[in-house]
Structure formats: C-alpha cells, structure tokens
Coordinates of C-alpha atoms in Angstrom, one line a residue:
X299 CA 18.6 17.5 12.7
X300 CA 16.8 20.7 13.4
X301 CA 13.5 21.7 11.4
X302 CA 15.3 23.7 9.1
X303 CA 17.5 21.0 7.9
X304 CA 14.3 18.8 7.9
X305 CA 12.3 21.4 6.0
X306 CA 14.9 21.2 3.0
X307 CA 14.6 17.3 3.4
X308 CA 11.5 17.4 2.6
X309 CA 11.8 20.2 -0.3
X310 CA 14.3 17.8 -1.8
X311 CA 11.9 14.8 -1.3
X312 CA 8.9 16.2 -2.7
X313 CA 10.8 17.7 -5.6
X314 CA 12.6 14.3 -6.4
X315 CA 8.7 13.0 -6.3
X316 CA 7.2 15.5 -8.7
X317 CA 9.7 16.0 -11.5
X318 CA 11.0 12.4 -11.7
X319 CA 7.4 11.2 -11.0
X320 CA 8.8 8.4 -8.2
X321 CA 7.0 7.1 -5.8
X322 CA 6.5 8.9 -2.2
X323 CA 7.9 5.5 -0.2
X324 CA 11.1 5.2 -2.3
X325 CA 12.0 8.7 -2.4
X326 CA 12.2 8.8 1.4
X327 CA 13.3 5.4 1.4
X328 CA 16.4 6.5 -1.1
X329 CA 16.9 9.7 0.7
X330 CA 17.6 8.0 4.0
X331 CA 19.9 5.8 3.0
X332 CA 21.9 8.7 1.6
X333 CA 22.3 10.6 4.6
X334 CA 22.5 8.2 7.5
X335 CA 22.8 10.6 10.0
X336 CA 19.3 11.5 9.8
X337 CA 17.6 9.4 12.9
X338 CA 14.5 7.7 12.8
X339 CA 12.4 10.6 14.4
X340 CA 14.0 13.2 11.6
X341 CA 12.6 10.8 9.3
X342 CA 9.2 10.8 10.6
X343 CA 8.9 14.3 10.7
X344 CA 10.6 14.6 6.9
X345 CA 8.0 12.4 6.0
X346 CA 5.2 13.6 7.5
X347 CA 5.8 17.1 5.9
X348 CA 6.4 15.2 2.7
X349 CA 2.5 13.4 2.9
X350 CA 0.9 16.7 4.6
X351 CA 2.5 18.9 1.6
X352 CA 0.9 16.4 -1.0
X353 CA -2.2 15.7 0.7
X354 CA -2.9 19.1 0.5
X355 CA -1.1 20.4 -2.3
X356 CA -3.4 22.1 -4.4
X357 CA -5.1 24.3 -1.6
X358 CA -1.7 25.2 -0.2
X359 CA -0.9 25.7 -3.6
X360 CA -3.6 28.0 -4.1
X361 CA -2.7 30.0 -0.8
X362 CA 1.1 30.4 -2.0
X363 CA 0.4 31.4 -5.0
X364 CA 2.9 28.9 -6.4
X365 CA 2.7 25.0 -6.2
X366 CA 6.5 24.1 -6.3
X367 CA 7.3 22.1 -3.7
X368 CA 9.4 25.2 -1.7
X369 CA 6.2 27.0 -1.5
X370 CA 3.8 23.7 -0.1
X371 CA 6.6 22.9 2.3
X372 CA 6.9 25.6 3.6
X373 CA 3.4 26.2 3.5
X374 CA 2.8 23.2 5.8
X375 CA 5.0 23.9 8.3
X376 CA 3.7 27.7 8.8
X377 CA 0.3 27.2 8.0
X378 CA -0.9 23.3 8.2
X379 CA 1.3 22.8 11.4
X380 CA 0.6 26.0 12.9
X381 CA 4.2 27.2 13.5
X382 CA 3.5 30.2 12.6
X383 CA 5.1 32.8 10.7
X384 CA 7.6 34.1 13.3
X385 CA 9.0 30.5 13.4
X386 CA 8.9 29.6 10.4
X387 CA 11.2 32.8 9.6
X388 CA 13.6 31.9 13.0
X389 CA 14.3 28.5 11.7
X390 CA 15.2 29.3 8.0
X391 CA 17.3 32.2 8.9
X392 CA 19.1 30.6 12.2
X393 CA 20.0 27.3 10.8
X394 CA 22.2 27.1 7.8
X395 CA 21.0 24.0 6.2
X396 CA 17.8 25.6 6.2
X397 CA 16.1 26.3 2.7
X398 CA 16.7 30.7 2.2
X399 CA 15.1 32.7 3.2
X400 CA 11.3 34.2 2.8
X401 CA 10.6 36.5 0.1
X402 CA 8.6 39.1 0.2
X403 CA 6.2 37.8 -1.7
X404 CA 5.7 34.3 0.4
X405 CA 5.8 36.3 3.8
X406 CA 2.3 38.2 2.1
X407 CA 1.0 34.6 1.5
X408 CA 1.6 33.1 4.5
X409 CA 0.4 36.6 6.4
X410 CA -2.4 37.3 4.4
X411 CA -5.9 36.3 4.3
X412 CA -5.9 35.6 -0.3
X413 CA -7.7 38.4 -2.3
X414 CA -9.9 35.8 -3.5
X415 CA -11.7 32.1 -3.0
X416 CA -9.7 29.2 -4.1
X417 CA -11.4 27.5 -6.8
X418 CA -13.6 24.6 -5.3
X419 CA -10.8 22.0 -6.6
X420 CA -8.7 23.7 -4.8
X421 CA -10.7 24.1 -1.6
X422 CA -10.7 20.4 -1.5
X423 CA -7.4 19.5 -2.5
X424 CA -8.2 16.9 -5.6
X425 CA -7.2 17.6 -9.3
X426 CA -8.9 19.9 -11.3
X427 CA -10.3 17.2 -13.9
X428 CA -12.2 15.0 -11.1
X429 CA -13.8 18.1 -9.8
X430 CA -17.4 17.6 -11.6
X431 CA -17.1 13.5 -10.5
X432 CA -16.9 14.6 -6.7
X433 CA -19.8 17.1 -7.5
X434 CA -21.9 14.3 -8.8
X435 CA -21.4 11.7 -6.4
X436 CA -21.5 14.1 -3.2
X437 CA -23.0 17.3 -4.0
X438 CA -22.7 20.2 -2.0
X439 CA -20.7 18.0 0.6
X440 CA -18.4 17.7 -2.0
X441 CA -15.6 20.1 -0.8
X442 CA -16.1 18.5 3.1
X443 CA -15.5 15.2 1.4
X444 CA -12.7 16.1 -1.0
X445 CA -10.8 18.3 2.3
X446 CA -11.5 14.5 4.4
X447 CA -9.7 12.8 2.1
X448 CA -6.5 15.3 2.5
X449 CA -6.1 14.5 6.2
X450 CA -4.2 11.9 7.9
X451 CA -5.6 8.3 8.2
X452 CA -5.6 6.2 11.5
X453 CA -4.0 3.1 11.7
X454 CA -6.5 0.7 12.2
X455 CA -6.9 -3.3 13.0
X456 CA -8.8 -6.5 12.4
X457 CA -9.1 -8.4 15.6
X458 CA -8.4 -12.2 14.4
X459 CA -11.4 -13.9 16.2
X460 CA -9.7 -17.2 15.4
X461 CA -7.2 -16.5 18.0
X462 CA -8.3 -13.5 20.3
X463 CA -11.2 -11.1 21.1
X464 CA -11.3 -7.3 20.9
X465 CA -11.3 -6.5 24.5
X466 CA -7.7 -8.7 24.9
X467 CA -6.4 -7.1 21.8
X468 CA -7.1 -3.1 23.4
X469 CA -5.7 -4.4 26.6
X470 CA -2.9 -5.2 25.1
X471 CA -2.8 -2.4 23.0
X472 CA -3.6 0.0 26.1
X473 CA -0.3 1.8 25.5
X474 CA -0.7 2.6 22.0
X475 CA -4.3 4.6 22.9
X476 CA -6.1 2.3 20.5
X477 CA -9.7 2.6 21.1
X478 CA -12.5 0.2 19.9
X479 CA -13.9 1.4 16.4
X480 CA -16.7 3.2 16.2
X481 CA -18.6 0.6 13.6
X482 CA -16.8 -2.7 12.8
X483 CA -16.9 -4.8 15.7
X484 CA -13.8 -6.2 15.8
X485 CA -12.0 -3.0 14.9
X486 CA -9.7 -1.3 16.8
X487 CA -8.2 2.4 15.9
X488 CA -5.3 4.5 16.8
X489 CA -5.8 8.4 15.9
X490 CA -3.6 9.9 13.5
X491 CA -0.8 12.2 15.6
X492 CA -0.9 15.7 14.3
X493 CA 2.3 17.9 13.2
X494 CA 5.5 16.0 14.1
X495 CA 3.7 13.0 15.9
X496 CA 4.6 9.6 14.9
X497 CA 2.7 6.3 15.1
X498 CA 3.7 4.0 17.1
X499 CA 4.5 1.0 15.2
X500 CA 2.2 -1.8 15.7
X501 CA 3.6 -4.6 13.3
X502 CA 6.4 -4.9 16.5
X503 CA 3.8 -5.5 19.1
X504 CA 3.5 -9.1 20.6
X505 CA -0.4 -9.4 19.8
X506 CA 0.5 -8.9 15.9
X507 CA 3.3 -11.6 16.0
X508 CA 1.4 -13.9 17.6
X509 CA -1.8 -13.4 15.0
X510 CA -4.3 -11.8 17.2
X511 CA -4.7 -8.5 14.7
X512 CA -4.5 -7.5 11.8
X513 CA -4.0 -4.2 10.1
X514 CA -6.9 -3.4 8.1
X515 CA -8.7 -0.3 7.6
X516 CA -12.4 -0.3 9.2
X517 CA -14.0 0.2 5.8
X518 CA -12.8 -2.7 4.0
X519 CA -13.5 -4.9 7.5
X520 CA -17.1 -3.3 6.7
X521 CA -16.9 -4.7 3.5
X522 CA -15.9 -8.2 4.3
X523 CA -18.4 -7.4 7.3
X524 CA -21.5 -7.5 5.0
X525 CA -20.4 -9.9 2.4
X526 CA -21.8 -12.5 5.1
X527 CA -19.3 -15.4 4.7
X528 CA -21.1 -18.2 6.5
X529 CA -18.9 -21.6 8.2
X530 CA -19.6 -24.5 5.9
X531 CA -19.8 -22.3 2.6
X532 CA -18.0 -22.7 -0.1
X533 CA -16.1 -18.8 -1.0
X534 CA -13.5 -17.7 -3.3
X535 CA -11.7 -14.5 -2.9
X536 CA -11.1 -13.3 -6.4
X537 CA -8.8 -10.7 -6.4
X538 CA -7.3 -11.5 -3.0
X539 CA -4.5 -9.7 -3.5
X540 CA -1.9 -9.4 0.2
X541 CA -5.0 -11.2 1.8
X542 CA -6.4 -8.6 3.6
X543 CA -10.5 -9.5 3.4
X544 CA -9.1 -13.1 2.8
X545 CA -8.5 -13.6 6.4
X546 CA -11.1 -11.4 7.2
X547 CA -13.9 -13.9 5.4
X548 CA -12.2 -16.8 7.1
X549 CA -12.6 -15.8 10.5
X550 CA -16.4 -15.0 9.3
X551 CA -16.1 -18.8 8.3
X552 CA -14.4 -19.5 12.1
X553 CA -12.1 -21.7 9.8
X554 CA -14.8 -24.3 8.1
X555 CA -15.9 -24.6 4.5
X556 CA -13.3 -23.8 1.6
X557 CA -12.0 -20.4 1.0
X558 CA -10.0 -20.0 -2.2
X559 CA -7.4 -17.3 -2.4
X560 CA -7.0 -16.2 -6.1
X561 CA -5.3 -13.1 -7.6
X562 CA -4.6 -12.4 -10.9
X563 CA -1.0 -11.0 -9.9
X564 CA 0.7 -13.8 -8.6
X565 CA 3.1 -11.5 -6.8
X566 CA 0.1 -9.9 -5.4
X567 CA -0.5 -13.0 -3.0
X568 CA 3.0 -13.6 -2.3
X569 CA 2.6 -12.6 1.6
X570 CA -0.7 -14.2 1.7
X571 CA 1.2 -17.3 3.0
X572 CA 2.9 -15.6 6.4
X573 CA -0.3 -14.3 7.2
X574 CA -2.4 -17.3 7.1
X575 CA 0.5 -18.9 9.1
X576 CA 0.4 -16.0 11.6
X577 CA -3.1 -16.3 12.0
X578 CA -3.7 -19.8 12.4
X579 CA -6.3 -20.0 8.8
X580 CA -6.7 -23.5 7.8
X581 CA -9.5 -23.3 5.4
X582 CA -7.7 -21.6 2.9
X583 CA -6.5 -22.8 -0.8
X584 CA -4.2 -20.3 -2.6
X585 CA -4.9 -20.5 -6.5
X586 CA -1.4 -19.6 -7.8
X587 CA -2.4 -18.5 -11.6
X588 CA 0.4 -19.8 -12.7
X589 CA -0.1 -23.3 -11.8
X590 CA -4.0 -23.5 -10.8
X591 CA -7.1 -23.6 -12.5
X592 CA -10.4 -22.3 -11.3
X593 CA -12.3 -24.3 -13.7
X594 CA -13.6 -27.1 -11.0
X595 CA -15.1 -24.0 -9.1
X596 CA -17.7 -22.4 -11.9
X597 CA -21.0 -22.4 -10.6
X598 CA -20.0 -24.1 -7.4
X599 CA -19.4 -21.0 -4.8
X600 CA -21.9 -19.7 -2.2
X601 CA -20.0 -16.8 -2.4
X602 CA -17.5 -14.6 -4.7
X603 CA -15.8 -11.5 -3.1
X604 CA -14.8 -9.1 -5.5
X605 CA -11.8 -6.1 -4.3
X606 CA -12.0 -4.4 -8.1
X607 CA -9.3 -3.0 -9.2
X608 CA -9.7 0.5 -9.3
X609 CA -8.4 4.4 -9.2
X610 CA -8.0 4.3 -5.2
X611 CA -9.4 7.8 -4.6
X612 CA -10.6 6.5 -1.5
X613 CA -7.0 5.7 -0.1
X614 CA -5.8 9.0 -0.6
X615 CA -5.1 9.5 3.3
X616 CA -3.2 6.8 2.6
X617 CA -1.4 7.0 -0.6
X618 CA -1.9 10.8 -1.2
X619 CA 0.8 11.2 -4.5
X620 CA -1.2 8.6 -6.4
X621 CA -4.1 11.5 -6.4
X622 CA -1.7 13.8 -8.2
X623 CA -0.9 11.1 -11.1
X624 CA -4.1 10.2 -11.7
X625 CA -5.2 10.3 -15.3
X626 CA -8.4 10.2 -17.1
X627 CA -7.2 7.3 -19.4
X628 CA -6.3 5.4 -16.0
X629 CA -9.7 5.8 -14.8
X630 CA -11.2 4.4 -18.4
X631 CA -9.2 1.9 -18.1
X632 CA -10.0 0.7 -14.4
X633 CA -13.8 0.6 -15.8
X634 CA -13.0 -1.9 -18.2
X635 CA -11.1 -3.7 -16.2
X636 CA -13.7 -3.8 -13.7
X637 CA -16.3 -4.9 -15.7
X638 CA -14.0 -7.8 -17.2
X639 CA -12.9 -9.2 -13.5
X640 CA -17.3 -8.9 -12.7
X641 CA -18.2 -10.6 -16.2
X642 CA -15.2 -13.5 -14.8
X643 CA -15.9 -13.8 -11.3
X644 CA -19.5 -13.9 -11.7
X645 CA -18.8 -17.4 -13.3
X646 CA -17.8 -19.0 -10.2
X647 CA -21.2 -18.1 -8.1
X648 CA -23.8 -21.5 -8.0
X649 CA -27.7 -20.7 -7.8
X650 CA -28.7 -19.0 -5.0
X651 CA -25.2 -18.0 -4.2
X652 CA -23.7 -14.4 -3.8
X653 CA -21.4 -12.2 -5.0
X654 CA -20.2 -8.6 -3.4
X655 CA -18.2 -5.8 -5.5
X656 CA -16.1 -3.6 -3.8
X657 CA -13.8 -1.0 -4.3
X658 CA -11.8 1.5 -2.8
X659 CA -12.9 4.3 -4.7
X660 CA -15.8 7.0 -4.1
X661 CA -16.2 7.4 -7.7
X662 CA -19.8 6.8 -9.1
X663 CA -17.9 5.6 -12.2
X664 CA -16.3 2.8 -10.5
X665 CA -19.3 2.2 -8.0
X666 CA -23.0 2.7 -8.6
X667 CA -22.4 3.1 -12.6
X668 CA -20.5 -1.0 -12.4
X669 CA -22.8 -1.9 -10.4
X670 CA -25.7 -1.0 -13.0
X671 CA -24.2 -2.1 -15.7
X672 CA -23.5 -5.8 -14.1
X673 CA -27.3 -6.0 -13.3
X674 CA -28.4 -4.6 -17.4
X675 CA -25.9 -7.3 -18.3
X676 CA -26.8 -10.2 -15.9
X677 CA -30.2 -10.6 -15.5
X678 CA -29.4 -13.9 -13.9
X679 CA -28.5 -11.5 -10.9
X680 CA -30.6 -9.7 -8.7
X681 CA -29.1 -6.9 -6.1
X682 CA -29.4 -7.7 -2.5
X683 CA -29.6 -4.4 0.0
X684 CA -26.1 -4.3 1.6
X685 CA -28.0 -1.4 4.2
X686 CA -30.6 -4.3 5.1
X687 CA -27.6 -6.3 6.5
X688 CA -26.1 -3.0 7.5
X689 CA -29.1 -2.6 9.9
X690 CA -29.8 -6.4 10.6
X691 CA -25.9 -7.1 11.6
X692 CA -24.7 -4.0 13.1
X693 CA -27.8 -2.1 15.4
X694 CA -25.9 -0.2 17.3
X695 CA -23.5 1.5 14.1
X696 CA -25.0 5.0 12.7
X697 CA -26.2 4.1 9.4
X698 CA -24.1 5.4 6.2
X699 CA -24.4 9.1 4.7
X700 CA -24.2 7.5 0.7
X701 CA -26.9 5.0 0.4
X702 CA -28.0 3.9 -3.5
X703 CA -31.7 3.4 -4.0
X704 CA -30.8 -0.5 -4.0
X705 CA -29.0 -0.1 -0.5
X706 CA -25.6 -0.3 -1.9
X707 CA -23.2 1.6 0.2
X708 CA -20.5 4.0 0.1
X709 CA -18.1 4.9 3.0
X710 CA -16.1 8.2 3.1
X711 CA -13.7 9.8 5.3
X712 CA -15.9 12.5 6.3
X713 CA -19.0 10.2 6.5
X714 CA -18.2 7.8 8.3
X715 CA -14.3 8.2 9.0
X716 CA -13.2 5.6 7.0
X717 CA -11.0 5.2 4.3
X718 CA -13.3 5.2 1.0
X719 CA -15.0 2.0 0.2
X720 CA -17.6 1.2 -2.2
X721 CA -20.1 -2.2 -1.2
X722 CA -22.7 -3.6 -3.7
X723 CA -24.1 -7.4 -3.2
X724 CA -25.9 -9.3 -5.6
X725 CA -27.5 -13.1 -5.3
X726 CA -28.4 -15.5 -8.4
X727 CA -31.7 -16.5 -8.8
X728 CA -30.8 -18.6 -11.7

C-alpha cells in the first residue's frame, strides 16, 4: 500500500472507533482481516496513525478546526509526522485510494500558525471535564504533563532475577537497542520509534520464551520495587489481575514464603498460569474466586499489594482511546470501588505487617485523596514514607517530581518517563 491508501485506512479505523465507540485493538484487528492484502508493515503504520491521531486528538483538533477523524489524520501525517504540507497534498492527489483532496480551508490549517491559543485542554490533549483535576494535582506543569501523556510509550521489561540478570538480558537484547532503565534496576527499555517506525516485537525473542523478562512498564516495577516483598514472608497479591507485580514480588521473594495470587475477575488471572510456568515461580498459590476462600489468610500476611482498580489516566500512552471515553460517573465509581477493595484487602494484613496501594492513575482523586481517606478510616494503620525506601533502596535514581507530605509517590510520563503510577504504603501498628 502507499500512504495514501494507508491514510484512508486509518480515516476508516478511527471513524469505525468514534461513532460505534469500539475499541482501538479490534477495529484494526477487524479491519485487517478484511482486506488481507494489507501486509504487516501497512498495518503498523495504519495503526500508528490511528494511536498518534487519538493521542493527540483534541490539540490537532483544535489546529484543524474540526475534530472528525479526516481532519486529525490528516493532521498527523502533515503536522505530527512532519511530512509536510507539499506531501501530504502529492500523496492524496497522486494515489487514487487516497482520501480527496485538501480544501481550502484545511490547507489554511495545516499552513497557518491559528489566530488564537488552544484552550489549555487542548494544549494538553485530555478532555475538557478533567482539565481542573490535572490543574490540581500538577499545577502549572500541568499542560507538560497532560502533552507527556499524548506521546508514545516504550516498551519496557522486567528482568526475571529467578532466572537471569540484566546485563545477559541487554546482551541478548543488543539488537533490539534496549538500554538499561534509567531507575528500576532490573528494567530494561526500548524507545518508542517515531512516524512510521515499528517495534520490534519482543514476545518472539528467545530470552522471553525461556522466562528471563518480562514486559512490564518501569513504573509499576517501581511500585512492586518499594512494596519490599521480603523471602520467607507471607504476601498476597489482591487484585493480581495477568500477574504482572505478581511475578515481580516473587522474584523480590527469590521464590520463598507464600505468595497468593487473587483477583476478583477470575478471567483476569487466566494467563497468570503460563507465566509462572515461564518463569520458573514456585511460591505462588492462585486463589481462583470461584472455588477458593481467603478466609484462612485474615490477619496473617506480612504484606498485601493492592493494583486498584481505577480510571487508567496514567496508561494513556498506552491505551490512548480509553481517555476519550472517560466519564465523570466512571471515575465516581472507580473511588468507591477503590475504597471497598482497601476496606477488604486491609483484612488480610497481621500486626506489624504492610499494605501498599497503587494505581495507575495521576489523579489526586484516586491517589492522595484514597489514600487519606484509608488513614481517617483505619487508625489501626499508620503511613510508611514510600520516598524513605525510595532513597534507602535506589541511591543512585533521581528522586520523584510529585512527592505527598507523607512521602507517597507519584510517577508521570514527563517526570520521570514512566507510565503514570500512584504508590502509597501503610504498616499496622495494631
């Protein structure tokens, strides 16, 4: 295919995504089984205008004048990608599955410097409702955080100490570019590829089938980091979900004491069991809530590892059409949700023992405000300064930008170049 038959592609994509509200992954997914002639690298760059459009819709949006999906697209490609106009106009009047066309009007937008300022919503690419939540957890770095989260995430992995070390894993993983990451360390990072680039894909390699990585963003290996799970101890994974910071804790553990793997959503867990396979866990129980009980475990863990359920605003590199659908009632409800999986889980940790809340949100809501509200409701709790262990654990990291007056700790793409993760610890004294 040539870019103008990829352009309309991703036109068709994006508007199949935004008027019949589907999501991103199955619209692409659908669309390429429908015309199999598209190869695998038309598909990459389809989807990569597809992500880059919606990741930064609104200021594109703003730019155009008009935030159909035509108008980001195209948008993308001139602007985003830096084709340029003069392309932009070649390939959509040379190739005849191109999209028409510019009008007049869209070759002044994509010429022209705007009359006026985009709206600072718009500047940062996030809905207009959440605008005053961003202001209140970030300030004036709002906009730099807001136009972070609109850029393209790295692919990032765990190295599996129960199997292999960091400096074999980059060897092996020479070829791909990965690099050692900049604060976990046992993380190792491939850059995002600009424009057309595409990843390579690391779920081939021979190091992954053989359980030496894992994928895993180097904010939630932070978070697992600094949760401090100990060999011997006794530690249940509440809402373990694929098992991510599951197999993260049990290499913390080097594969002695008891980890327990529970998820409300049994279907959640359902590919916990490859991975523990793959990487060679053995201290792990999976509590299957349709047949197991957690009963025999209240008051008896050293620690309880909470992954909240939440909005996701912090994956939006990652996921950025679930930005676009979120809805104030879905954030009310991910509070109370929250709250209810805290007031449960918090059951489960003995005296003296732990618990860490984390999400993957930036929103004071879901972070700072829970994480109140659990100490005003449990004074059986007391917090414990996740920036102490910060500084204790990891000496030679630069310490994080969003720091609470209790040393709970949030990471942010344009902080700390991370996805957006939310840590808060807390011990009981009683």
């Amino acid at each position: 295919m040539k870019d103008g038959g990829r352009l309309a592609a991703a036109i068709e994509v994006l508007t199949e995504v935004e008027t019949r509200h589907r999501p991103v992954q199955l619209a692409l997914k659908d669309w390429g089984s429908a015309h199999r002639f598209a190869g695998s690298g038309d598909r990459t760059v389809i989807g990569n205008l597809v992500f880059d459009a919606l990741r930064n819709k609104a200021s594109l949006g703003a730019r155009m004048n008009d935030g159909s999906a035509r108008a980001v697209v195209l948008a993308t490609y001139c602007l985003g990608w830096g084709k340029g106009l003069q392309a932009l106009s070649d390939v959509l009047e040379q190739d005849h599955h191109a999209p028409a066309a510019l009008s007049p009007d869209e070759i002044a937008c994509l010429s022209q410097e705007p009359d006026s300022t985009p709206s600072p919503f718009e500047q940062a690419d996030i809905p207009e409702w959440l605008w005053p939540h961003f202001e209140t957890v970030f300030g004036e770095s709002a906009i730099e955080e807001g136009q972070a989260l609109a850029t393209r995430a790295p692919v990032d992995m765990r190295t599996n100490t129960l199997k292999s070390d960091r400096d074999k894993v980059l060897k092996r993983l020479a070829h791909t570019g990965a690099k050692a990451t900049p604060l976990s360390p046992v993380g190792a990072r491939i850059e995002a590829k600009p424009d057309l680039g595409r990843m390579p894909h690391v779920q081939a390699e021979e190091g992954y089938r053989k359980g030496w990585f894992e994928l895993q963003d180097e904010a939630s290996q932070l978070a697992a980091h600094l949760a401090q799970a100990k060999p011997g101890e006794q530690v249940l994974d509440f809402c373990a979900g694929g098992g991510g910071k599951t197999l993260a804790l049990a290499a913390s553990m080097q594969n002695k004491g008891q980890l327990y793997a529970y998820d409300a959503d049994r279907l959640r867990l359902a590919p916990i069991h490859e991975r523990l396979q793959r990487a060679s866990v053995r201290n792990i129980q999976v509590k299957d809530p349709a047949t197991s009980s957690l009963d025999d475990l209240v008051d008896q863990m050293d620690l309880v590892f909470i992954d909240a359920p939440c909005t996701g605003t912090g994956v939006w590199r990652r996921r950025p059409d679930s930005k676009w659908k979120l809805a104030e009632k879905a954030l009310q409800d991910r509070i109370e949700d929250q709250r209810r999986v805290l007031e449960s889980a918090s059951r489960y940790v003995k005296p003296g023992g732990r618990l860490a809340y984390a999400t993957c949100s930036v929103l004071r809501e879901e972070n700072q405000a829970q994480a109140d509200w659990f100490l005003e409701q449990n004074p059986s709790f007391q917090s414990v300064s996740a920036l102490d262990i910060w500084k204790t654990t990891l000496p030679d990291a630069r310490l994080p930008k969003y720091v609470s007056d209790r040393g709970d700790i949030l990471l942010t793409p344009g902080s700390t170049q991370t996805d957006g993760f939310f840590i808060a610890l807390f011990q009981r004294v009683q």
